[in-house]
Amino acid sequence: MTQETIGILALQGNVAEHGYVLDQLGVPHRKVRLPRDLEGLSGLILPGGESTTMSKLMVFNELEDPLREALRGGLPAYGTCAGMILLADEVLDTRPDAVSLGAIDITVRRNAFGRQVDSFETDLDIPQLAIGGDQPPVHAAFIRAPWVERVGDDVEVLARVPESAGETAGTVVGVRQGSAMVTSFHPESTGETRLHEFFLRELVGI
Ligand code: GLN
């Protein structure tokens, strides 16, 4: 088993769910609340939850600048939903004082798919996940989810809303740039491990 440790930003949100996925994959993990928790990590997961609450706690814990530095230094990061909002370069429809870590060249619109009652699930094709043959689609849960409204030149699209979803069809909901990846949906809450496996294999390199 690998000795590499993955951090999970543990200020608020789906911390336990990500920990459960990493347990299933046999990867050691640690909660990140304070700057010192970043030491020696091989990667970091930023969970879903509520991005403005996480922003406030990040500032309160003086974690914002050390985290931005670590990301700039190449710490691999995977953000789901609120985590996607935190990692983006630019965020629309958020509070003016919300933290943007600027790890990925995208513009994200917060709560873009509507309110909590507009939450939905759908199947996504993610060709980059298929290793050695056809794999079933990813069953994805969107909970007050953001979408990606602008994708920078060096950003690779991983997932779009399928045609069957109606008016939001084609919307970008998963991207990767260098050592950062983000998804609007929550693989950690639907028993899906392939996004985490992709992150560990392609971005962290374990
Ligand atoms: N709407 C939330 C936010 O603004 C994100 C939703 C989620 O993470 N499930 O942070």
Short mmCIF file of C-alpha atoms and ligand atoms in Angstrom, two decimals:
data_model
loop_
_atom_site.label_atom_id
_atom_site.label_comp_id
_atom_site.label_asym_id
_atom_site.label_seq_id
_atom_site.Cartn_x
_atom_site.Cartn_y
_atom_site.Cartn_z
CA MET A 1 0.00 0.00 0.00
CA THR A 2 1.10 3.52 -0.77
CA GLN A 3 2.41 5.83 1.94
CA GLU A 4 1.20 8.94 0.16
CA THR A 5 -1.34 10.94 2.16
CA ILE A 6 -4.24 12.83 0.62
CA GLY A 7 -5.69 15.79 2.49
CA ILE A 8 -9.41 16.54 2.69
CA LEU A 9 -10.31 20.16 3.34
CA ALA A 10 -12.38 19.72 6.50
CA LEU A 11 -13.90 23.10 7.27
CA GLN A 12 -17.47 22.07 6.38
CA GLY A 13 -19.31 19.76 3.97
CA ASN A 14 -18.89 16.22 2.59
CA VAL A 15 -15.64 15.44 4.40
CA ALA A 16 -16.59 11.98 5.65
CA GLU A 17 -17.89 10.86 2.23
CA HIS A 18 -14.56 11.61 0.52
CA GLY A 19 -12.76 9.84 3.35
CA TYR A 20 -14.93 6.79 2.76
CA VAL A 21 -14.04 6.71 -0.96
CA LEU A 22 -10.32 6.99 -0.16
CA ASP A 23 -10.72 4.18 2.42
CA GLN A 24 -12.29 2.02 -0.29
CA LEU A 25 -9.28 2.75 -2.51
CA GLY A 26 -6.83 2.03 0.32
CA VAL A 27 -5.33 5.53 0.29
CA PRO A 28 -4.34 7.19 3.60
CA HIS A 29 -5.95 10.57 4.21
CA ARG A 30 -5.94 13.39 6.73
CA LYS A 31 -8.25 16.30 7.49
CA VAL A 32 -6.96 19.76 6.60
CA ARG A 33 -8.15 22.61 8.83
CA LEU A 34 -5.01 24.61 9.57
CA PRO A 35 -1.93 25.60 7.55
CA ARG A 36 0.23 22.97 9.27
CA ASP A 37 -2.12 20.23 8.05
CA LEU A 38 -0.88 20.88 4.48
CA GLU A 39 2.62 19.63 5.26
CA GLY A 40 3.72 16.57 3.31
CA LEU A 41 0.48 16.04 1.41
CA SER A 42 0.51 14.40 -2.02
CA GLY A 43 -2.88 15.81 -3.00
CA LEU A 44 -5.89 17.64 -1.64
CA ILE A 45 -9.64 17.13 -2.03
CA LEU A 46 -11.98 20.09 -1.57
CA PRO A 47 -15.45 18.70 -0.82
CA GLY A 48 -18.96 19.81 -1.63
CA GLY A 49 -20.84 21.85 0.92
CA GLU A 50 -21.30 25.60 1.07
CA SER A 51 -18.52 27.60 -0.52
CA THR A 52 -19.10 30.94 1.23
CA THR A 53 -19.09 29.24 4.64
CA MET A 54 -15.87 27.42 3.72
CA SER A 55 -14.42 30.75 2.52
CA LYS A 56 -15.10 32.41 5.86
CA LEU A 57 -13.59 29.52 7.81
CA MET A 58 -10.56 29.43 5.50
CA VAL A 59 -9.90 33.11 6.19
CA PHE A 60 -10.55 32.64 9.92
CA ASN A 61 -8.08 29.73 10.09
CA GLU A 62 -5.49 31.70 8.04
CA LEU A 63 -5.47 28.88 5.52
CA GLU A 64 -6.19 30.89 2.38
CA ASP A 65 -2.66 32.10 1.56
CA PRO A 66 -0.79 28.87 2.45
CA LEU A 67 -3.29 26.89 0.42
CA ARG A 68 -2.99 29.23 -2.57
CA GLU A 69 0.80 28.89 -2.32
CA ALA A 70 0.64 25.10 -2.13
CA LEU A 71 -1.61 24.98 -5.20
CA ARG A 72 0.67 27.34 -7.09
CA GLY A 73 3.55 25.04 -6.14
CA GLY A 74 1.77 22.14 -7.86
CA LEU A 75 -0.16 20.39 -5.05
CA PRO A 76 -2.68 18.25 -6.98
CA ALA A 77 -6.26 19.16 -6.11
CA TYR A 78 -9.74 17.80 -6.82
CA GLY A 79 -12.73 20.00 -6.01
CA THR A 80 -16.33 18.77 -6.04
CA CYS A 81 -19.19 21.29 -6.21
CA ALA A 82 -18.37 23.89 -3.51
CA GLY A 83 -14.74 22.73 -3.93
CA MET A 84 -15.01 23.57 -7.62
CA ILE A 85 -16.18 27.07 -6.72
CA LEU A 86 -13.20 27.55 -4.38
CA LEU A 87 -10.63 26.37 -6.95
CA ALA A 88 -11.90 28.48 -9.88
CA ASP A 89 -10.23 31.65 -11.17
CA GLU A 90 -13.52 33.52 -11.35
CA VAL A 91 -16.90 32.94 -9.68
CA LEU A 92 -20.21 34.55 -10.63
CA ASP A 93 -23.16 34.93 -8.24
CA THR A 94 -21.16 34.62 -5.06
CA ARG A 95 -20.39 37.02 -2.19
CA PRO A 96 -17.84 39.73 -2.98
CA ASP A 97 -15.60 38.54 -0.13
CA ALA A 98 -15.63 34.85 -1.14
CA VAL A 99 -12.23 33.19 -1.58
CA SER A 100 -11.07 32.23 -5.10
CA LEU A 101 -7.97 30.09 -5.00
CA GLY A 102 -7.33 30.58 -8.71
CA ALA A 103 -6.03 27.08 -9.39
CA ILE A 104 -7.90 26.54 -12.64
CA ASP A 105 -8.64 28.90 -15.56
CA ILE A 106 -12.43 28.75 -15.60
CA THR A 107 -15.40 30.94 -14.75
CA VAL A 108 -17.95 29.16 -12.58
CA ARG A 109 -21.52 30.25 -11.90
CA ARG A 110 -22.62 29.35 -8.39
CA ASN A 111 -26.06 27.72 -7.89
CA ALA A 112 -26.41 27.82 -11.70
CA PHE A 113 -28.75 24.83 -11.98
CA GLY A 114 -31.21 26.46 -9.57
CA ARG A 115 -32.19 26.03 -5.97
CA GLN A 116 -32.05 22.96 -3.71
CA VAL A 117 -35.38 21.72 -5.15
CA ASP A 118 -33.86 21.76 -8.64
CA SER A 119 -31.21 19.23 -7.62
CA PHE A 120 -31.04 16.29 -10.03
CA GLU A 121 -29.16 13.13 -10.98
CA THR A 122 -28.06 12.06 -14.45
CA ASP A 123 -25.65 9.72 -16.24
CA LEU A 124 -22.48 11.22 -17.70
CA ASP A 125 -20.09 9.88 -20.30
CA ILE A 126 -16.51 10.65 -19.35
CA PRO A 127 -14.26 9.15 -22.05
CA GLN A 128 -11.10 9.93 -20.05
CA LEU A 129 -12.21 7.44 -17.37
CA ALA A 130 -12.41 4.47 -19.72
CA ILE A 131 -9.31 2.38 -19.22
CA GLY A 132 -9.11 -0.62 -21.50
CA GLY A 133 -12.65 -0.74 -22.80
CA ASP A 134 -16.22 0.37 -22.35
CA GLN A 135 -17.27 1.36 -18.87
CA PRO A 136 -20.73 2.21 -17.57
CA PRO A 137 -21.55 5.95 -17.41
CA VAL A 138 -20.94 7.93 -14.23
CA HIS A 139 -24.12 8.40 -12.22
CA ALA A 140 -23.82 12.00 -11.05
CA ALA A 141 -25.72 13.93 -8.37
CA PHE A 142 -26.08 17.70 -8.82
CA ILE A 143 -27.06 19.41 -5.56
CA ARG A 144 -27.46 23.19 -5.87
CA ALA A 145 -24.59 22.77 -8.26
CA PRO A 146 -22.41 25.30 -10.07
CA TRP A 147 -21.61 25.04 -13.77
CA VAL A 148 -18.58 26.05 -15.81
CA GLU A 149 -19.42 29.06 -17.95
CA ARG A 150 -15.99 29.81 -19.45
CA VAL A 151 -13.17 27.36 -20.11
CA GLY A 152 -9.60 28.68 -20.58
CA ASP A 153 -7.46 27.57 -23.55
CA ASP A 154 -5.39 25.10 -21.52
CA VAL A 155 -8.36 23.50 -19.76
CA GLU A 156 -9.52 20.00 -20.73
CA VAL A 157 -13.26 19.29 -20.57
CA LEU A 158 -14.03 15.99 -18.79
CA ALA A 159 -17.83 16.06 -18.61
CA ARG A 160 -20.87 17.79 -20.08
CA VAL A 161 -24.56 17.44 -19.23
CA PRO A 162 -26.04 14.88 -21.71
CA GLU A 163 -28.57 15.67 -24.46
CA SER A 164 -31.28 13.86 -22.49
CA ALA A 165 -31.16 16.52 -19.76
CA GLY A 166 -33.05 19.07 -21.85
CA GLU A 167 -32.28 22.74 -21.67
CA THR A 168 -28.97 22.45 -19.81
CA ALA A 169 -27.61 19.87 -22.30
CA GLY A 170 -23.98 20.47 -23.21
CA THR A 171 -23.17 22.48 -20.09
CA VAL A 172 -19.63 21.83 -18.87
CA VAL A 173 -19.64 20.12 -15.45
CA GLY A 174 -16.14 18.66 -15.16
CA VAL A 175 -12.72 19.95 -16.22
CA ARG A 176 -9.04 19.45 -15.61
CA GLN A 177 -6.04 21.76 -15.98
CA GLY A 178 -2.58 20.54 -15.02
CA SER A 179 -2.62 19.45 -11.40
CA ALA A 180 -6.20 20.61 -10.69
CA MET A 181 -9.56 19.01 -11.55
CA VAL A 182 -13.11 19.95 -10.61
CA THR A 183 -16.61 18.51 -11.01
CA SER A 184 -20.00 20.16 -10.41
CA PHE A 185 -21.30 16.84 -9.11
CA HIS A 186 -20.56 14.64 -6.10
CA PRO A 187 -19.10 11.22 -6.97
CA GLU A 188 -18.48 10.73 -3.25
CA SER A 189 -22.20 10.61 -2.52
CA THR A 190 -23.25 8.08 -5.19
CA GLY A 191 -20.76 5.27 -4.51
CA GLU A 192 -18.66 6.27 -7.53
CA THR A 193 -14.90 5.82 -7.15
CA ARG A 194 -13.64 6.36 -10.71
CA LEU A 195 -13.22 10.13 -10.48
CA HIS A 196 -11.07 9.71 -7.37
CA GLU A 197 -9.12 6.94 -9.10
CA PHE A 198 -8.55 9.26 -12.08
CA PHE A 199 -7.38 12.02 -9.74
CA LEU A 200 -4.98 9.71 -7.91
CA ARG A 201 -3.61 8.12 -11.08
CA GLU A 202 -3.39 11.08 -13.48
CA LEU A 203 -2.85 14.09 -11.22
CA VAL A 204 -1.25 12.72 -8.04
CA GLY A 205 0.58 9.90 -9.80
CA ILE A 206 -0.05 7.05 -7.34
N1 GLN B 1 -24.34 25.84 -3.69
C1 GLN B 1 -23.20 25.49 -2.93
C2 GLN B 1 -22.24 26.65 -2.78
O1 GLN B 1 -22.48 27.70 -3.22
C3 GLN B 1 -22.48 24.31 -3.55
C4 GLN B 1 -23.37 23.10 -3.47
C5 GLN B 1 -22.67 21.83 -3.12
O2 GLN B 1 -21.48 21.78 -2.83
N2 GLN B 1 -23.44 20.78 -3.09
O3 GLN B 1 -21.21 26.50 -2.22
#
